[in-house]
Tab-separated table of C-alpha atoms in Angstrom:
chain	number	residue	atom	x	y	z
A	1	GLY	CA	-14.383	-22.462	-0.835
A	2	ALA	CA	-10.475	-21.907	-0.856
A	3	GLY	CA	-9.730	-18.811	-2.168
A	4	VAL	CA	-6.271	-18.429	-4.765
A	5	SER	CA	-3.505	-19.349	-2.787
A	6	GLN	CA	0.316	-19.077	-3.463
A	7	SER	CA	3.400	-20.313	-2.709
A	8	PRO	CA	6.138	-19.768	-1.004
A	9	SER	CA	4.701	-16.844	0.673
A	10	ASN	CA	8.759	-16.022	1.306
A	11	LYS	CA	11.632	-16.569	-0.832
A	12	VAL	CA	14.975	-15.127	-0.145
A	13	THR	CA	17.254	-15.596	-3.066
A	14	GLU	CA	20.730	-14.788	-4.092
A	15	LYS	CA	21.803	-12.058	-7.179
A	16	GLY	CA	21.822	-13.912	-10.389
A	17	LYS	CA	19.059	-17.077	-9.173
A	18	ASP	CA	16.188	-18.135	-11.171
A	19	VAL	CA	13.152	-18.325	-9.068
A	20	GLU	CA	9.733	-19.693	-10.246
A	21	LEU	CA	6.062	-18.432	-7.648
A	22	ARG	CA	2.895	-20.590	-7.988
A	23	CYS	CA	-0.148	-19.730	-8.056
A	24	ASP	CA	-2.879	-21.410	-7.635
A	25	PRO	CA	-6.498	-19.642	-8.508
A	26	ILE	CA	-10.230	-20.110	-7.397
A	27	SER	CA	-11.663	-23.358	-9.447
A	28	GLY	CA	-13.663	-21.676	-12.367
A	29	HIS	CA	-12.130	-18.759	-13.010
A	30	THR	CA	-11.226	-18.070	-16.102
A	31	ALA	CA	-8.549	-14.929	-15.845
A	32	LEU	CA	-5.517	-15.015	-13.719
A	33	TYR	CA	-3.115	-11.741	-13.142
A	34	TRP	CA	-0.063	-11.225	-11.639
A	35	TYR	CA	0.929	-8.350	-10.417
A	36	ARG	CA	4.605	-6.563	-8.745
A	37	GLN	CA	4.254	-3.942	-4.931
A	38	ARG	CA	7.120	-2.486	-4.936
A	39	LEU	CA	7.785	-1.427	-1.170
A	40	GLY	CA	5.700	1.611	-0.104
A	41	GLN	CA	4.367	1.621	-4.346
A	42	GLY	CA	1.147	0.695	-6.047
A	43	LEU	CA	0.076	-2.332	-7.936
A	44	GLU	CA	2.072	-2.740	-11.091
A	45	PHE	CA	0.129	-5.045	-13.600
A	46	LEU	CA	2.841	-8.158	-14.869
A	47	ILE	CA	0.662	-10.789	-17.107
A	48	TYR	CA	-3.106	-11.498	-17.539
A	49	PHE	CA	-4.648	-14.816	-18.678
A	50	GLN	CA	-7.743	-16.047	-19.589
A	51	GLY	CA	-8.717	-18.983	-20.662
A	52	ASN	CA	-7.317	-20.577	-23.666
A	53	SER	CA	-6.179	-16.939	-25.098
A	54	ALA	CA	-3.199	-15.523	-25.724
A	55	PRO	CA	-1.910	-14.204	-22.577
A	56	ASP	CA	-1.541	-10.599	-21.910
A	57	LYS	CA	2.057	-9.971	-20.995
A	58	SER	CA	2.519	-6.343	-21.708
A	59	GLY	CA	3.622	-5.313	-18.094
A	60	LEU	CA	6.381	-7.646	-17.715
A	61	PRO	CA	9.250	-5.521	-17.645
A	62	SER	CA	11.967	-7.296	-19.127
A	63	ASP	CA	12.165	-10.438	-20.658
A	64	ARG	CA	14.172	-12.049	-17.385
A	65	PHE	CA	10.003	-12.353	-16.715
A	66	SER	CA	7.712	-14.758	-17.990
A	67	ALA	CA	4.759	-16.925	-17.113
A	68	GLU	CA	3.015	-19.982	-18.052
A	69	ARG	CA	-0.836	-21.581	-17.027
A	70	THR	CA	-1.619	-24.717	-17.534
A	71	GLY	CA	-5.936	-24.593	-18.770
A	72	GLU	CA	-7.895	-22.532	-15.690
A	73	SER	CA	-5.467	-24.079	-13.264
A	74	VAL	CA	-2.016	-22.920	-11.975
A	75	SER	CA	-0.055	-20.581	-12.798
A	76	THR	CA	3.863	-20.312	-11.912
A	77	LEU	CA	5.718	-16.729	-12.895
A	78	THR	CA	9.676	-17.210	-13.422
A	79	ILE	CA	12.118	-14.787	-12.852
A	80	GLN	CA	15.474	-15.310	-14.517
A	81	ARG	CA	18.932	-14.249	-13.560
A	82	THR	CA	17.214	-11.925	-9.840
A	83	GLN	CA	18.140	-8.368	-9.288
A	84	GLN	CA	17.773	-6.737	-6.042
A	85	GLU	CA	15.412	-4.415	-7.878
A	86	ASP	CA	12.591	-7.322	-8.325
A	87	SER	CA	12.779	-7.499	-4.692
A	88	ALA	CA	9.057	-7.070	-3.975
A	89	VAL	CA	5.769	-8.896	-2.809
A	90	TYR	CA	4.605	-10.917	-5.986
A	91	LEU	CA	0.658	-11.103	-6.239
A	92	CYS	CA	-1.276	-13.102	-8.033
A	93	ALA	CA	-5.477	-12.736	-8.316
A	94	SER	CA	-7.840	-14.508	-10.282
A	95	SER	CA	-12.202	-13.896	-11.770
A	96	GLN	CA	-14.887	-15.222	-13.034
A	97	ALA	CA	-14.141	-12.935	-16.435
A	98	PRO	CA	-12.527	-9.827	-17.578
A	99	SER	CA	-13.923	-6.986	-15.508
A	100	TYR	CA	-15.302	-8.893	-12.866
A	101	GLU	CA	-14.066	-8.776	-9.160
A	102	GLN	CA	-10.490	-9.563	-8.477
A	103	TYR	CA	-9.882	-12.483	-5.445
A	104	PHE	CA	-5.842	-11.606	-4.595
A	105	GLY	CA	-3.832	-14.292	-2.920
A	106	PRO	CA	-1.545	-13.397	0.375
A	107	GLY	CA	1.213	-13.132	-2.217
A	108	THR	CA	5.029	-13.842	-2.152
A	109	ARG	CA	7.049	-11.632	-0.799
A	110	LEU	CA	11.053	-12.047	-2.742
A	111	THR	CA	13.926	-10.451	-1.377
A	112	VAL	CA	16.409	-10.741	-3.833
A	113	THR	CA	20.296	-10.713	-1.697
B	1	ALA	CA	-4.104	3.215	-23.028
B	2	GLN	CA	-5.409	3.526	-19.353
B	3	ARG	CA	-4.408	5.198	-16.478
B	4	VAL	CA	-5.164	5.842	-13.048
B	5	THR	CA	-4.048	8.205	-10.662
B	6	GLN	CA	-4.500	8.648	-6.812
B	7	PRO	CA	-2.665	12.204	-6.277
B	8	GLU	CA	-2.426	11.250	-2.471
B	9	LYS	CA	-0.222	8.382	-1.055
B	10	LEU	CA	-1.581	9.427	2.386
B	11	LEU	CA	-4.231	10.985	3.574
B	12	SER	CA	-4.824	11.546	7.618
B	13	VAL	CA	-7.996	12.521	9.304
B	14	PHE	CA	-9.525	12.156	13.179
B	15	LYS	CA	-12.194	10.025	13.997
B	16	GLY	CA	-15.823	10.837	12.823
B	17	ALA	CA	-14.653	13.497	10.607
B	18	PRO	CA	-15.598	13.061	6.424
B	19	VAL	CA	-12.569	11.126	4.493
B	20	GLU	CA	-12.244	11.641	0.300
B	21	LEU	CA	-9.892	9.655	-1.533
B	22	LYS	CA	-9.408	11.398	-4.959
B	23	CYS	CA	-8.913	8.896	-8.102
B	24	ASN	CA	-8.925	10.215	-11.842
B	25	TYR	CA	-8.450	8.262	-14.604
B	26	SER	CA	-7.783	8.342	-18.541
B	27	TYR	CA	-8.999	5.743	-21.154
B	28	SER	CA	-10.615	6.133	-23.641
B	29	GLY	CA	-13.893	3.471	-24.196
B	30	SER	CA	-16.349	2.751	-21.519
B	31	PRO	CA	-14.370	2.531	-17.940
B	32	GLU	CA	-15.486	-0.130	-15.273
B	33	LEU	CA	-14.390	1.758	-12.033
B	34	PHE	CA	-13.562	0.267	-9.149
B	35	TRP	CA	-12.236	0.489	-5.146
B	36	TYR	CA	-10.271	-2.193	-3.765
B	37	VAL	CA	-9.311	-2.272	-0.043
B	38	GLN	CA	-6.004	-4.064	1.994
B	39	TYR	CA	-6.656	-3.985	5.992
B	40	SER	CA	-2.923	-4.734	7.695
B	41	ARG	CA	-2.349	-8.330	7.688
B	42	GLN	CA	-5.295	-8.761	4.963
B	43	ARG	CA	-5.514	-9.725	1.469
B	44	LEU	CA	-6.636	-7.320	-1.262
B	45	GLN	CA	-10.677	-7.301	-1.567
B	46	LEU	CA	-12.838	-6.100	-3.757
B	47	LEU	CA	-14.755	-2.919	-1.552
B	48	LEU	CA	-16.953	-1.661	-4.372
B	49	ARG	CA	-17.570	-1.038	-8.101
B	50	HIS	CA	-19.241	1.847	-9.686
B	51	ILE	CA	-21.795	-0.394	-11.408
B	52	SER	CA	-23.148	-1.660	-8.477
B	53	ARG	CA	-23.647	1.915	-7.072
B	54	GLU	CA	-23.823	0.766	-3.485
B	55	SER	CA	-22.580	1.400	-0.304
B	56	ILE	CA	-20.299	-0.714	1.578
B	57	LYS	CA	-18.784	0.115	5.230
B	58	GLY	CA	-20.523	3.553	4.724
B	59	PHE	CA	-18.258	4.403	2.037
B	60	THR	CA	-19.233	6.068	-1.950
B	61	ALA	CA	-18.459	6.661	-4.995
B	62	ASP	CA	-19.303	8.010	-7.851
B	63	LEU	CA	-18.329	7.933	-11.454
B	64	ASN	CA	-17.899	11.627	-12.879
B	65	LYS	CA	-17.156	10.546	-16.799
B	66	GLY	CA	-17.100	14.878	-17.239
B	67	GLU	CA	-14.207	14.873	-14.904
B	68	THR	CA	-12.880	11.509	-15.379
B	69	SER	CA	-12.679	11.299	-11.401
B	70	PHE	CA	-14.138	8.530	-9.300
B	71	HIS	CA	-13.393	9.384	-6.086
B	72	LEU	CA	-14.085	7.304	-3.022
B	73	LYS	CA	-16.268	9.519	0.066
B	74	LYS	CA	-17.754	8.247	3.636
B	75	PRO	CA	-19.140	10.930	6.120
B	76	PHE	CA	-18.113	10.001	9.563
B	77	ALA	CA	-14.571	7.936	9.423
B	78	GLN	CA	-13.747	4.890	11.617
B	79	GLU	CA	-10.661	3.802	13.079
B	80	GLU	CA	-11.159	0.937	11.408
B	81	ASP	CA	-11.629	2.450	8.226
B	82	SER	CA	-7.369	2.881	8.311
B	83	ALA	CA	-6.322	0.656	4.917
B	84	MET	CA	-4.552	0.629	2.169
B	85	TYR	CA	-6.725	1.940	-0.664
B	86	TYR	CA	-6.462	1.238	-4.380
B	87	CYS	CA	-8.310	2.920	-7.514
B	88	ALA	CA	-8.712	0.638	-10.164
B	89	LEU	CA	-10.142	0.612	-13.814
B	90	SER	CA	-11.019	-1.684	-16.706
B	91	GLY	CA	-12.559	-1.219	-19.700
B	92	LEU	CA	-15.687	-2.620	-20.575
B	93	GLY	CA	-14.911	-5.854	-22.078
B	94	ASN	CA	-11.483	-5.100	-21.768
B	95	ASN	CA	-8.887	-7.899	-20.685
B	96	ASP	CA	-7.201	-6.329	-18.262
B	97	MET	CA	-7.371	-3.774	-14.796
B	98	ARG	CA	-4.672	-1.157	-13.889
B	99	PHE	CA	-5.022	0.316	-10.194
B	100	GLY	CA	-3.882	3.573	-9.111
B	101	ALA	CA	-0.680	3.531	-5.826
B	102	GLY	CA	-2.904	3.911	-3.458
B	103	THR	CA	-3.509	6.061	-0.898
B	104	ARG	CA	-3.113	4.956	2.591
B	105	LEU	CA	-5.542	6.184	4.980
B	106	THR	CA	-5.152	6.703	8.754
B	107	VAL	CA	-7.633	7.511	10.842
B	108	LYS	CA	-6.838	8.542	14.120
B	109	PRO	CA	-8.288	8.348	17.443
Protein backbone atom coordinates (compact mmCIF):
# COMPACT_ATOMS: atom_id res chain seq x y z
CA GLY A 1 0.00 0.00 0.00
CA ALA A 2 0.91 3.65 -0.13
CA GLY A 3 3.38 4.93 2.38
CA VAL A 4 3.45 8.23 4.20
CA SER A 5 3.39 11.16 1.81
CA GLN A 6 4.30 14.76 2.42
CA SER A 7 3.80 17.91 0.41
CA PRO A 8 5.35 20.01 -0.84
CA SER A 9 8.68 18.24 -1.22
CA ASN A 10 10.47 21.59 -1.31
CA LYS A 11 9.38 25.00 -0.14
CA VAL A 12 11.28 28.26 -0.42
CA THR A 13 9.74 31.17 1.40
CA GLU A 14 10.67 34.65 2.45
CA LYS A 15 11.33 35.49 6.06
CA GLY A 16 8.14 36.57 7.77
CA LYS A 17 5.77 34.57 5.59
CA ASP A 18 3.59 31.72 6.87
CA VAL A 19 3.97 28.19 5.51
CA GLU A 20 1.84 25.09 5.74
CA LEU A 21 3.24 21.60 5.41
CA ARG A 22 1.06 18.59 4.82
CA CYS A 23 1.35 14.95 5.85
CA ASP A 24 -0.78 12.03 4.69
CA PRO A 25 -0.20 9.08 7.01
CA ILE A 26 -0.68 5.43 6.21
CA SER A 27 -4.36 4.54 6.37
CA GLY A 28 -5.29 3.06 9.72
CA HIS A 29 -2.29 4.46 11.57
CA THR A 30 -3.52 6.16 14.70
CA ALA A 31 -0.24 7.76 15.71
CA LEU A 32 1.35 10.63 13.77
CA TYR A 33 4.59 12.45 14.53
CA TRP A 34 6.31 15.55 13.22
CA TYR A 35 10.07 16.00 13.46
CA ARG A 36 12.53 18.64 12.35
CA GLN A 37 15.95 17.81 10.98
CA ARG A 38 18.33 20.71 10.67
CA LEU A 39 21.34 20.39 8.43
CA GLY A 40 23.92 18.14 10.03
CA GLN A 41 21.80 17.52 13.09
CA GLY A 42 19.60 14.76 14.38
CA LEU A 43 15.85 14.45 14.54
CA GLU A 44 14.07 16.92 16.77
CA PHE A 45 10.64 15.86 18.01
CA LEU A 46 7.98 18.50 17.44
CA ILE A 47 4.51 17.12 18.05
CA TYR A 48 2.64 13.84 18.37
CA PHE A 49 -0.99 12.92 17.65
CA GLN A 50 -2.67 9.75 18.88
CA GLY A 51 -6.23 9.11 17.82
CA ASN A 52 -8.60 11.66 19.30
CA SER A 53 -6.42 12.38 22.32
CA ALA A 54 -4.98 15.82 22.94
CA PRO A 55 -1.71 16.13 21.01
CA ASP A 56 1.65 16.16 22.74
CA LYS A 57 3.00 19.57 21.77
CA SER A 58 5.98 19.49 24.08
CA GLY A 59 8.51 19.65 21.24
CA LEU A 60 7.19 22.72 19.44
CA PRO A 61 10.00 25.31 19.61
CA SER A 62 7.81 28.42 19.76
CA ASP A 63 4.24 29.61 19.49
CA ARG A 64 4.87 30.29 15.80
CA PHE A 65 4.56 26.54 15.30
CA SER A 66 1.23 24.75 15.34
CA ALA A 67 -0.18 21.55 13.96
CA GLU A 68 -3.56 20.01 13.39
CA ARG A 69 -4.82 16.61 12.52
CA THR A 70 -8.28 15.69 11.32
CA GLY A 71 -9.27 12.48 13.04
CA GLU A 72 -6.79 9.81 12.01
CA SER A 73 -5.99 11.29 8.63
CA VAL A 74 -4.16 14.27 7.23
CA SER A 75 -2.05 16.54 9.40
CA THR A 76 -0.79 20.03 8.68
CA LEU A 77 2.14 21.76 10.34
CA THR A 78 1.96 25.53 10.19
CA ILE A 79 4.84 27.87 10.79
CA GLN A 80 3.93 31.52 11.13
CA ARG A 81 6.25 34.43 10.50
CA THR A 82 9.04 32.13 9.36
CA GLN A 83 12.61 32.83 10.42
CA GLN A 84 15.84 31.70 8.82
CA GLU A 85 16.46 29.28 11.66
CA ASP A 86 13.28 27.45 10.63
CA SER A 87 15.12 26.20 7.54
CA ALA A 88 15.24 22.43 7.85
CA VAL A 89 13.73 19.20 6.61
CA TYR A 90 10.41 18.52 8.27
CA LEU A 91 9.63 14.84 8.58
CA CYS A 92 6.32 13.21 9.28
CA ALA A 93 5.92 9.64 10.49
CA SER A 94 2.97 7.45 11.35
CA SER A 95 2.57 4.21 13.26
CA GLN A 96 -0.17 1.76 14.15
CA ALA A 97 0.12 2.68 17.81
CA PRO A 98 2.55 4.26 20.26
CA SER A 99 5.88 2.45 20.48
CA TYR A 100 5.24 0.61 17.22
CA GLU A 101 7.50 1.01 14.19
CA GLN A 102 7.29 4.46 12.68
CA TYR A 103 6.98 4.85 8.92
CA PHE A 104 8.51 8.04 7.65
CA GLY A 105 7.57 10.28 4.79
CA PRO A 106 10.11 11.73 2.38
CA GLY A 107 10.14 15.06 4.18
CA THR A 108 9.60 18.67 3.18
CA ARG A 109 12.73 20.74 2.73
CA LEU A 110 11.95 24.26 3.93
CA THR A 111 14.27 27.11 3.03
CA VAL A 112 13.63 30.53 4.50
CA THR A 113 15.44 33.31 2.66
CA ALA B 1 12.62 12.79 30.80
CA GLN B 2 13.78 10.61 27.95
CA ARG B 3 17.16 11.26 26.43
CA VAL B 4 19.20 9.45 23.82
CA THR B 5 22.89 10.09 23.30
CA GLN B 6 24.91 9.00 20.31
CA PRO B 7 28.40 10.20 21.11
CA GLU B 8 29.86 9.75 17.64
CA LYS B 9 28.68 12.05 14.91
CA LEU B 10 30.90 10.37 12.33
CA LEU B 11 32.31 6.86 12.19
CA SER B 12 34.50 5.48 9.46
CA VAL B 13 35.66 1.88 9.09
CA PHE B 14 37.11 -0.28 6.35
CA LYS B 15 35.10 -2.97 4.61
CA GLY B 16 35.26 -6.22 6.54
CA ALA B 17 36.10 -4.54 9.83
CA PRO B 18 33.81 -4.75 12.86
CA VAL B 19 31.66 -1.75 13.58
CA GLU B 20 29.93 -0.56 16.73
CA LEU B 21 27.66 2.46 16.86
CA LYS B 22 27.15 3.63 20.40
CA CYS B 23 23.86 4.62 21.97
CA ASN B 24 23.20 5.51 25.59
CA TYR B 25 19.87 6.47 27.03
CA SER B 26 18.28 7.83 30.15
CA TYR B 27 14.76 6.93 31.11
CA SER B 28 13.23 6.16 34.47
CA GLY B 29 10.68 3.62 33.26
CA SER B 30 10.80 0.57 31.00
CA PRO B 31 12.40 1.57 27.72
CA GLU B 32 11.84 0.35 24.23
CA LEU B 33 14.87 0.93 22.05
CA PHE B 34 15.11 1.11 18.30
CA TRP B 35 17.69 1.67 15.59
CA TYR B 36 16.58 3.53 12.48
CA VAL B 37 18.68 3.92 9.34
CA GLN B 38 18.63 6.38 6.47
CA TYR B 39 20.48 5.35 3.32
CA SER B 40 21.39 7.98 0.77
CA ARG B 41 18.30 9.34 -0.99
CA GLN B 42 15.99 7.00 0.92
CA ARG B 43 13.52 7.46 3.72
CA LEU B 44 14.31 6.89 7.31
CA GLN B 45 13.34 3.32 8.15
CA LEU B 46 13.40 0.93 11.06
CA LEU B 47 16.46 -1.30 11.23
CA LEU B 48 15.73 -3.22 14.40
CA ARG B 49 14.12 -3.00 17.82
CA HIS B 50 15.33 -4.62 21.00
CA ILE B 51 12.06 -6.43 21.65
CA SER B 52 12.44 -8.42 18.44
CA ARG B 53 15.88 -9.69 19.40
CA GLU B 54 16.65 -10.30 15.75
CA SER B 55 19.57 -9.67 13.47
CA ILE B 56 18.89 -7.48 10.47
CA LYS B 57 21.44 -7.16 7.66
CA GLY B 58 23.97 -8.67 10.03
CA PHE B 59 23.38 -6.00 12.67
CA THR B 60 22.53 -6.79 16.27
CA ALA B 61 21.90 -4.64 19.29
CA ASP B 62 21.62 -5.71 22.90
CA LEU B 63 19.85 -3.68 25.53
CA ASN B 64 22.07 -3.32 28.57
CA LYS B 65 19.94 -1.85 31.32
CA GLY B 66 22.84 -1.72 33.75
CA GLU B 67 24.87 0.48 31.43
CA THR B 68 21.74 2.07 29.87
CA SER B 69 23.12 1.30 26.44
CA PHE B 70 21.86 -0.11 23.18
CA HIS B 71 24.91 -0.27 20.95
CA LEU B 72 24.55 -1.43 17.34
CA LYS B 73 27.12 -3.94 16.16
CA LYS B 74 28.13 -5.75 13.03
CA PRO B 75 31.14 -8.08 12.85
CA PHE B 76 32.02 -7.37 9.21
CA ALA B 77 30.98 -4.04 7.74
CA GLN B 78 29.99 -3.77 4.09
CA GLU B 79 30.11 -0.72 1.84
CA GLU B 80 26.33 -0.76 1.53
CA ASP B 81 26.10 -0.22 5.29
CA SER B 82 27.19 3.37 4.77
CA ALA B 83 24.27 5.45 6.02
CA MET B 84 23.00 7.63 8.83
CA TYR B 85 21.99 5.65 11.92
CA TYR B 86 19.66 6.90 14.62
CA CYS B 87 19.03 5.35 17.99
CA ALA B 88 15.54 5.98 19.37
CA LEU B 89 13.81 5.47 22.69
CA SER B 90 10.19 5.11 23.59
CA GLY B 91 8.83 4.45 27.03
CA LEU B 92 6.69 1.35 27.31
CA GLY B 93 3.17 2.52 26.67
CA ASN B 94 4.46 6.05 26.31
CA ASN B 95 3.38 8.35 23.57
CA ASP B 96 6.46 9.70 21.96
CA MET B 97 9.77 8.67 20.54
CA ARG B 98 13.05 10.42 21.18
CA PHE B 99 15.83 10.15 18.66
CA GLY B 100 19.53 10.61 19.13
CA ALA B 101 21.53 13.03 17.02
CA GLY B 102 22.58 10.26 14.66
CA THR B 103 25.87 8.73 13.57
CA ARG B 104 27.00 8.83 9.98
CA LEU B 105 28.74 5.57 9.17
CA THR B 106 31.08 5.39 6.22
CA VAL B 107 32.46 2.04 5.16
CA LYS B 108 35.52 2.46 2.98
CA PRO B 109 36.53 -0.11 0.35
